[in-house]
XYZ file of C-alpha atoms in Angstrom:
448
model
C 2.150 -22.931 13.644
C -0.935 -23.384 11.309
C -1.959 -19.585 10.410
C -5.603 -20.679 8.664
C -8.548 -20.244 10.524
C -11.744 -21.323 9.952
C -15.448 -20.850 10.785
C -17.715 -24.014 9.878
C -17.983 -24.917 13.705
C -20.137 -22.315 14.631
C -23.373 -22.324 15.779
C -25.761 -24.354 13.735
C -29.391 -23.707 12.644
C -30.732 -26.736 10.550
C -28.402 -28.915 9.083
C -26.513 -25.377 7.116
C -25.253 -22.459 8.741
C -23.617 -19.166 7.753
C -19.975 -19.456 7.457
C -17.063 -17.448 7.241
C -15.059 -18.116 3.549
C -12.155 -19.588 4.888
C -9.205 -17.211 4.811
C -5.892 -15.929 6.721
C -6.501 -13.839 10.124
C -4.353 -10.500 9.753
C -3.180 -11.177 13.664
C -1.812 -14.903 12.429
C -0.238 -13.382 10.116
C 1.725 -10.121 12.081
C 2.309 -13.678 13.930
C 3.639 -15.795 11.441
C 5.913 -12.818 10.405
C 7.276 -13.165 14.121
C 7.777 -16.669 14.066
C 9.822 -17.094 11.212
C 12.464 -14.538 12.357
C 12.891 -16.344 16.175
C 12.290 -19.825 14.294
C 15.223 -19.228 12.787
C 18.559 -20.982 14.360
C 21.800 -19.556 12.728
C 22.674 -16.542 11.666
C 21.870 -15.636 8.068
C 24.535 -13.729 6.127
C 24.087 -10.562 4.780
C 22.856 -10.022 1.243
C 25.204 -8.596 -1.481
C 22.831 -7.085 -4.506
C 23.520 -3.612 -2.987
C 27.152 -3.003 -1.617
C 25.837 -0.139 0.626
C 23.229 -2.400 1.999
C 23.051 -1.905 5.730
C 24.560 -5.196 7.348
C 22.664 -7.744 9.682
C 23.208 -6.905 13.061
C 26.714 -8.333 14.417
C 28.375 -7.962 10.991
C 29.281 -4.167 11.018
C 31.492 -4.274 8.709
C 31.034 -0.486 6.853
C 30.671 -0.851 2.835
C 31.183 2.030 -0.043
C 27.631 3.640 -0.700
C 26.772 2.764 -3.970
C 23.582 3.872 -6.506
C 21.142 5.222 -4.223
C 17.225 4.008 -4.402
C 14.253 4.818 -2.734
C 10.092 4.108 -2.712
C 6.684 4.893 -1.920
C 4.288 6.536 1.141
C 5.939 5.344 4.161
C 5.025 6.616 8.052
C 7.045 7.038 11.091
C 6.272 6.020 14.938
C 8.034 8.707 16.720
C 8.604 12.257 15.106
C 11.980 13.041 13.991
C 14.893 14.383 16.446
C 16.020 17.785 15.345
C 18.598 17.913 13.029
C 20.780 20.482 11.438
C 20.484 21.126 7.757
C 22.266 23.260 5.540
C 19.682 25.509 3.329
C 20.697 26.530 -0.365
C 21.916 30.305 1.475
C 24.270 28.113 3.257
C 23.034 28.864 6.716
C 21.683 26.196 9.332
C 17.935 25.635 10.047
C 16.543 23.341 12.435
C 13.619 21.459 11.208
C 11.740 18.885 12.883
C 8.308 18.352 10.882
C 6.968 19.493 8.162
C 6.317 21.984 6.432
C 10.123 21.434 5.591
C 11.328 24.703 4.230
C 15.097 23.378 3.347
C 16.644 22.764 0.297
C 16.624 19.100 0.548
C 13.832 17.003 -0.917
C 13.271 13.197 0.600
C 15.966 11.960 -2.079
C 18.707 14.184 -0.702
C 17.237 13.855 2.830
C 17.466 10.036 1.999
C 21.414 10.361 0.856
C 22.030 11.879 3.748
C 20.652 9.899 5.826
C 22.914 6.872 4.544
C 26.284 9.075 4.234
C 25.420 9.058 8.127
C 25.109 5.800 8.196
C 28.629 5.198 6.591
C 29.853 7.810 8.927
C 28.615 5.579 11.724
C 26.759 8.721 12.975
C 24.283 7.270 13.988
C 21.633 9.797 15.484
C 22.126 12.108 12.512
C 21.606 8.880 10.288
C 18.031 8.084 12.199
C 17.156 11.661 12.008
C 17.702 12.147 8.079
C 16.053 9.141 7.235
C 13.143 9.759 9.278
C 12.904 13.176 7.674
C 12.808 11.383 4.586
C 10.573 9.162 4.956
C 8.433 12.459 6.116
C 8.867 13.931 3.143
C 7.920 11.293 0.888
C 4.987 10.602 2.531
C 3.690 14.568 2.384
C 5.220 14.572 -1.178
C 3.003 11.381 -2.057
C 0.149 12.756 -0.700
C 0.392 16.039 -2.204
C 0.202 14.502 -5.895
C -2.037 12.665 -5.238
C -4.533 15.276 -3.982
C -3.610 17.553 -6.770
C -4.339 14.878 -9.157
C -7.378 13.903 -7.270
C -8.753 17.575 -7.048
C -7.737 18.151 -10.990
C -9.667 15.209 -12.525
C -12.984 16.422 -10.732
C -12.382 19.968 -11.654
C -11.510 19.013 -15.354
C -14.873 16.585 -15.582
C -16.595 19.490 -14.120
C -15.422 22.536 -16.241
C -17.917 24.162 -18.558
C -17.145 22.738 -22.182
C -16.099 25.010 -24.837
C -18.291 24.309 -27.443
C -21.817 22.392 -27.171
C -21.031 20.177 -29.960
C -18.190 18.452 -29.582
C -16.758 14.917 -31.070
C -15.430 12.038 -28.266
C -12.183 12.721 -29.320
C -12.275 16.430 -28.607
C -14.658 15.895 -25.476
C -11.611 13.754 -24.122
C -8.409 16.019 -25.051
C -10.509 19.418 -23.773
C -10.740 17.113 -20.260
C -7.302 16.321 -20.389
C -5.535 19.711 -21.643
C -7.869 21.317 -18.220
C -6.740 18.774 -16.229
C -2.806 19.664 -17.366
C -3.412 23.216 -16.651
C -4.811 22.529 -13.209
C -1.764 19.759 -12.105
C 0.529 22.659 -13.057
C -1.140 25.441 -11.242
C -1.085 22.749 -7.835
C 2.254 21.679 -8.404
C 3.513 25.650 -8.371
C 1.412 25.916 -5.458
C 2.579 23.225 -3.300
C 6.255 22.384 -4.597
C 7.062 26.091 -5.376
C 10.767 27.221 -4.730
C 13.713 24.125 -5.336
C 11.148 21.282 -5.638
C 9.321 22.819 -8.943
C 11.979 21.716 -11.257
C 13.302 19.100 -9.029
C 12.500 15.488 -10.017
C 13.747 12.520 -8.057
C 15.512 9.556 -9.615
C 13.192 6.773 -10.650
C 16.051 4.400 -8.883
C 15.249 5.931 -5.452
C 11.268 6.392 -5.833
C 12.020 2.208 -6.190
C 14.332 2.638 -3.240
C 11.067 3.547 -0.979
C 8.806 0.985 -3.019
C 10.884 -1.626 -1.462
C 11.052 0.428 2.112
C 14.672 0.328 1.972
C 15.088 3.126 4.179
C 13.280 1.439 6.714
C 16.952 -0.859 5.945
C 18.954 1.792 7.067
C 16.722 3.169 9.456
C 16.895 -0.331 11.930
C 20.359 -0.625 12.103
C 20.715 3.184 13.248
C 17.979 2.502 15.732
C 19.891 -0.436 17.162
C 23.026 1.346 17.684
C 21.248 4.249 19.549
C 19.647 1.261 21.870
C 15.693 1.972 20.664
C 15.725 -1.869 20.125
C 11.545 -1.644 20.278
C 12.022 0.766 17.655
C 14.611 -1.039 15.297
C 12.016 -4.430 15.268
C 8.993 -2.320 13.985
C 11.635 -0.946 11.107
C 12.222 -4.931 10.570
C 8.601 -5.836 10.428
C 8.142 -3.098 7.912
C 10.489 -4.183 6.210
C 9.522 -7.613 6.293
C 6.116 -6.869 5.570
C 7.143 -6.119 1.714
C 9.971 -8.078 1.780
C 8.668 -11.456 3.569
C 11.980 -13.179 1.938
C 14.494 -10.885 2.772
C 16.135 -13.794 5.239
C 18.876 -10.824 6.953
C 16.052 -8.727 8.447
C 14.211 -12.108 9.637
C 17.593 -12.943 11.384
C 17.854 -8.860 12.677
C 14.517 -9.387 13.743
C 14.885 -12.816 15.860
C 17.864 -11.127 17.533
C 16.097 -7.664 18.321
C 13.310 -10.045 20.430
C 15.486 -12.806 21.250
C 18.600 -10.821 22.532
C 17.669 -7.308 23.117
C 14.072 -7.615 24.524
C 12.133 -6.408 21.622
C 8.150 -7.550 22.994
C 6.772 -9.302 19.902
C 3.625 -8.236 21.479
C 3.988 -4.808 20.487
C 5.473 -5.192 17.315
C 3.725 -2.824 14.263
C 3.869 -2.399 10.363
C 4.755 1.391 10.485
C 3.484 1.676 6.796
C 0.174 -0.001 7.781
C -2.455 2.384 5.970
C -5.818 3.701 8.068
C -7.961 0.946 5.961
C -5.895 -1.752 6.752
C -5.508 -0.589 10.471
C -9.547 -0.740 10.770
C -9.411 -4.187 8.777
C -6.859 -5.544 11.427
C -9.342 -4.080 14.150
C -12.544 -5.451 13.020
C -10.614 -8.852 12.462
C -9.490 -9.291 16.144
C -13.333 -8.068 16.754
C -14.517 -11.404 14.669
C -11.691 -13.718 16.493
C -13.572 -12.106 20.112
C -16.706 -12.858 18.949
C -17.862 -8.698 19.393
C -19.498 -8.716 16.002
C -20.670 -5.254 16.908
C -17.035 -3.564 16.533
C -15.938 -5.942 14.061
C -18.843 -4.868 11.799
C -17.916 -1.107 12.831
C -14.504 -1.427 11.817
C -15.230 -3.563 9.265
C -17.139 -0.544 7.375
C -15.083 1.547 8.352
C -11.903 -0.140 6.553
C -14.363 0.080 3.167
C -14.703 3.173 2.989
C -10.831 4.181 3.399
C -10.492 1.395 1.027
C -11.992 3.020 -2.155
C -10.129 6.277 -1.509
C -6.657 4.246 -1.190
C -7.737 2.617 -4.343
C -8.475 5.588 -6.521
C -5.066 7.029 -4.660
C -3.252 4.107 -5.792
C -3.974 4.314 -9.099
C -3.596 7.739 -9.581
C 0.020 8.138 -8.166
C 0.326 5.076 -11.350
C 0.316 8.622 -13.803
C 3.576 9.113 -13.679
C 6.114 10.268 -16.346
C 7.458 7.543 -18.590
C 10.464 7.510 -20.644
C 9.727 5.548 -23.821
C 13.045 5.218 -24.812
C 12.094 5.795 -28.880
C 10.286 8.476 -30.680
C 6.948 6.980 -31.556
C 3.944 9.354 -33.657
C 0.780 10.331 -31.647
C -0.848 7.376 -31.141
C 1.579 5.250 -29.834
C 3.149 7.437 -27.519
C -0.485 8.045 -26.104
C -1.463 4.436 -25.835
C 2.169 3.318 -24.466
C 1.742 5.750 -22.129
C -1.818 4.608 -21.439
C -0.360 1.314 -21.107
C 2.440 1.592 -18.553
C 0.186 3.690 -16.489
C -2.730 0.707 -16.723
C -0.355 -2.093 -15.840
C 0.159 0.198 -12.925
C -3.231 0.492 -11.442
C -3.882 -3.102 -11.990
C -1.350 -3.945 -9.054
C -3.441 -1.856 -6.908
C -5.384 -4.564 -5.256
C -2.731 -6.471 -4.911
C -0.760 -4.081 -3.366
C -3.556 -3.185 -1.500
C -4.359 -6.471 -0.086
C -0.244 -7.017 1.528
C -0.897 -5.836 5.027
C 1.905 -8.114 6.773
C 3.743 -9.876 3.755
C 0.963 -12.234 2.504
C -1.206 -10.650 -0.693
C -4.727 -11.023 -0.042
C -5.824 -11.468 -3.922
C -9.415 -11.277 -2.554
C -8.937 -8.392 0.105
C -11.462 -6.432 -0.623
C -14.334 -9.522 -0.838
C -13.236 -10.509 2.369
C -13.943 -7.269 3.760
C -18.078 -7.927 2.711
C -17.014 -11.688 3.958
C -16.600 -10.055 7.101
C -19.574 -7.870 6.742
C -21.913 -10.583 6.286
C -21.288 -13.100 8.946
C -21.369 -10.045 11.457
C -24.920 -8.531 10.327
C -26.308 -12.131 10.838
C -25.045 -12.482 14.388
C -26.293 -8.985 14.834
C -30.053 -10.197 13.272
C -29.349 -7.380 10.722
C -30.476 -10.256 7.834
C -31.388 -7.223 5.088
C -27.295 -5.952 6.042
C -26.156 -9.361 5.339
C -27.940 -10.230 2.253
C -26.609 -7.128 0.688
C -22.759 -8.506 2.102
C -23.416 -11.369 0.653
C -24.791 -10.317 -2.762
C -21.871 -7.635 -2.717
C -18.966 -10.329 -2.102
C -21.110 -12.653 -4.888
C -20.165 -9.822 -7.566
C -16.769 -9.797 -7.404
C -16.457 -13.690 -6.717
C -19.321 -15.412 -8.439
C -18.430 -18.973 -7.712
C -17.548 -18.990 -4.525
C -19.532 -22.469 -3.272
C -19.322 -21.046 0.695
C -20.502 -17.630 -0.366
C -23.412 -19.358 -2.758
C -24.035 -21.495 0.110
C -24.395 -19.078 2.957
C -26.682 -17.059 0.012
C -28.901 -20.715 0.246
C -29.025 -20.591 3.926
C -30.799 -17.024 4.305
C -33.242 -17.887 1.206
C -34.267 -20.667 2.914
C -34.298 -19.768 6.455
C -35.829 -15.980 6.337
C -38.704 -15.667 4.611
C -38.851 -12.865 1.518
C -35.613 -12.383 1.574
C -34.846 -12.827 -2.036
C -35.595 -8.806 -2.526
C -32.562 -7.630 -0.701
C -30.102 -9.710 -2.568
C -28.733 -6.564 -4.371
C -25.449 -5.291 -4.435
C -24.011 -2.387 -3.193
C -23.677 0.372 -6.114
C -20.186 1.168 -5.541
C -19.185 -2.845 -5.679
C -20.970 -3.052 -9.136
C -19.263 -0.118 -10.865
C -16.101 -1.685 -9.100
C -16.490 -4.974 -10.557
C -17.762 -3.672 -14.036
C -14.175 -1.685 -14.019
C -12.229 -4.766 -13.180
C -14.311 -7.232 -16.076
C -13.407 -4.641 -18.476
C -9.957 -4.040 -17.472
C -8.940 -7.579 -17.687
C -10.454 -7.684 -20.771
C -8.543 -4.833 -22.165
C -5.147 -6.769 -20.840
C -5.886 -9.841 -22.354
C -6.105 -7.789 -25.546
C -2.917 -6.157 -24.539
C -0.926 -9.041 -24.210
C -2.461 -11.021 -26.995
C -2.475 -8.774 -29.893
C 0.559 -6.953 -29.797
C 1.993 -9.864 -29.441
C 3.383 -10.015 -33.110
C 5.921 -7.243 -32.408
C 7.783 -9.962 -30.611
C 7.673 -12.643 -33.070
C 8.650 -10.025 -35.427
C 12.179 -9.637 -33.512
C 12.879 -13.388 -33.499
């Protein structure tokens, strides 16, 4: 199945019309995702890098549980059955949402979960997991408002002194900013999650949605078949190459009536849920909604950005014992590489990376405001999705078209103020890697 669509067939005026920047549609994809797991003939055996890796369904065969892992924000369809969990007092509480007031934080709630999958307890091993994934989410979110709520407070806080240098303007900023994570942190994670910190091997764990692993199998045994595909496709969504859960996958629909109609990304984030809305909009021609949604995937964009890169601060074990200024710009430095995978990241709705998500978005934007005769709308689309991409000959094109077609139009060419500062970040940024990369290059050569 070819997944590209195009728009150059449109409706003409003159001999050059607007156009669509040719690009992936978000449904193909969900659909391509589909089609690779029932292309698929044979069986494909499982994978071995983890011996407590959950097995492709029909190979059962239990394994030891090895090192435990575990990842980032992740949702859940249905809320989690009630399960029994011992608290530190050694009594049982019944929790079933959160606020979870047991001992166990998502990394012991994500253990569990797979010493019930071992068990072949299965309902206990769907409950856990869910919990954790629960967890992680409300922990993720947590931080990240802390964080978000700290910087603002710290840039706002009354200085010290009037006359202060850069370097003390900065540290005053940052020392605030300390103060206030700590005072959040004690607020929200008071009790056994202040001191607790979870291993960096199963924060990677959830990067890689391996619970979601887990989590389909235990599904499948309890018969939520409907359920256990979604787990697949999210999965499969940041894994596209992970060839078992494309086989688990083809059987779920194949063999156990799984409706590929129906099947979701349970990790799908609200932008990218109004992005997959306002494309289906475009592909029924009701530019009205798909402009709607369209704008409204924007805005949740720039908040998942700035969330994305700052749940990149985290702790960093150096490994040495560097002075001052190298701890500070190492630090610096793994944190940077961080937020620079952001877009990226961003841009994976269904296993593809979009490297140009977020143009596509005004792509969107402007071909909708023409065929709603909003022309000032679309200039500003089109101007907005020129400052991030430049060279783009459709996109310079389509600019040609309303020049020469509307009359005055040149004034509203301007960019949106948000996109500017956005693309003035990402110039210097790339800048400041390239530098990076180049010049400390020489402790390398050094070695050999």
């Amino acid at each position: 199945m070819r997944c590209m669509r195009t728009h150059t067939n449109k409706k003409r005026i003159n001999t050059d019309t607007i156009r669509m920047v040719r690009g992936t549609s978000i449904v193909c994809l969900l659909l391509c995702v589909v089609l690779v797991a029932v292309g698929s003939e044979a069986a494909v055996s499982p994978k071995t890098t983890n011996s407590s890796d959950p097995p492709t369904v029909g190979n059962e065969e239990q394994q030891p549980l090895s090192t435990l892992i575990e990842d980032p924000p992740l949702l859940v369809v249905n809320p989690p059955p009630q399960v029994e969990i011992a608290s530190s007092a050694g009594n049982k509480t019944q929790n079933t949402d959160r606020n979870l007031k047991h001992s166990l934080t998502y990394d012991g709630l994500y253990e569990e979960g797979v010493k019930h999958y071992l068990e072949n307890d299965w309902s206990q091993c769907v409950g856990y997991l869910e919990l954790a994934i629960k967890d992680y989410r409300w922990y993720t979110e947590t931080l990240t408002r802390c964080r978000r709520d700290c910087k603002g407070e710290a840039l706002a806080a009354t200085p010290l002194a009037v006359s202060r240098s850069n370097e003390q303007e900065f540290f005053e900023t940052v020392i605030k900013g300390a103060l206030c994570l700590l005072k959040c942190r004690h607020k929200h994670f008071g009790g056994s999650r202040k001191q607790h910190v979870a291993p960096v091997s199963v924060d990677r764990e959830f990067e890689i949605r391996k619970p979601y692993d887990y989590l389909q199998l235990c599904l499948f045994k309890l018969g939520r078949f409907q359920n256990a595909a979604d787990a697949a496709v999210t999965v499969l969504a940041r894994q596209p190459d992970h060839d078992v859960m494309a086989n688990n996958l083809r059987q779920y629909i194949d063999d156990f009536s799984a409706d590929a109609d129906l099947l979701q990304n349970l990790e799908l984030e609200e932008y990218a849920t109004e992005y997959v809305k306002g494309d289906k909009a475009h592909t029924d021609e009701d530019y009205e909604h798909s402009v709607q949604h369209m704008e409204a995937a924007l805005s949740l964009y720039w908040r998942a950005l700035e969330d994305c890169r700052l749940l990149c601060e985290e702790p960093y074990d150096q490994g040495w014992f560097p002075d001052f200024v190298s701890s500070v710009a190492n630090h610096f430095t793994f944190t940077f590489r961080c937020k620079r995978r952001c877009g990226d990241k961003l841009g994976n709705l269904y296993g593809e990376v979009n490297a140009n998500f977020l143009p596509s978005i005004f792509n969107y934007l402007q071909f909708g405001y023409q065929k709603l005769n909003n022309i000032t709308a679309a200039c500003v689309a089109t101007e907005s999705y020129l400052e991030m991409l430049p060279a783009d000959a459709d996109m310079i094109k389509n600019k040609q078209f309303y020049l020469n077609d509307y009359q005055k139009m040149d004034r509203f060419f301007i960019p949106r103020p948000e996109v500017v500062e956005h693309a003035a970040r990402e110039n210097y940024e790339e800048a400041l890697l390239r530098f990076i990369d180049t010049e400390f290059v020489f402790l390398d050569t050094e070695k050999q």
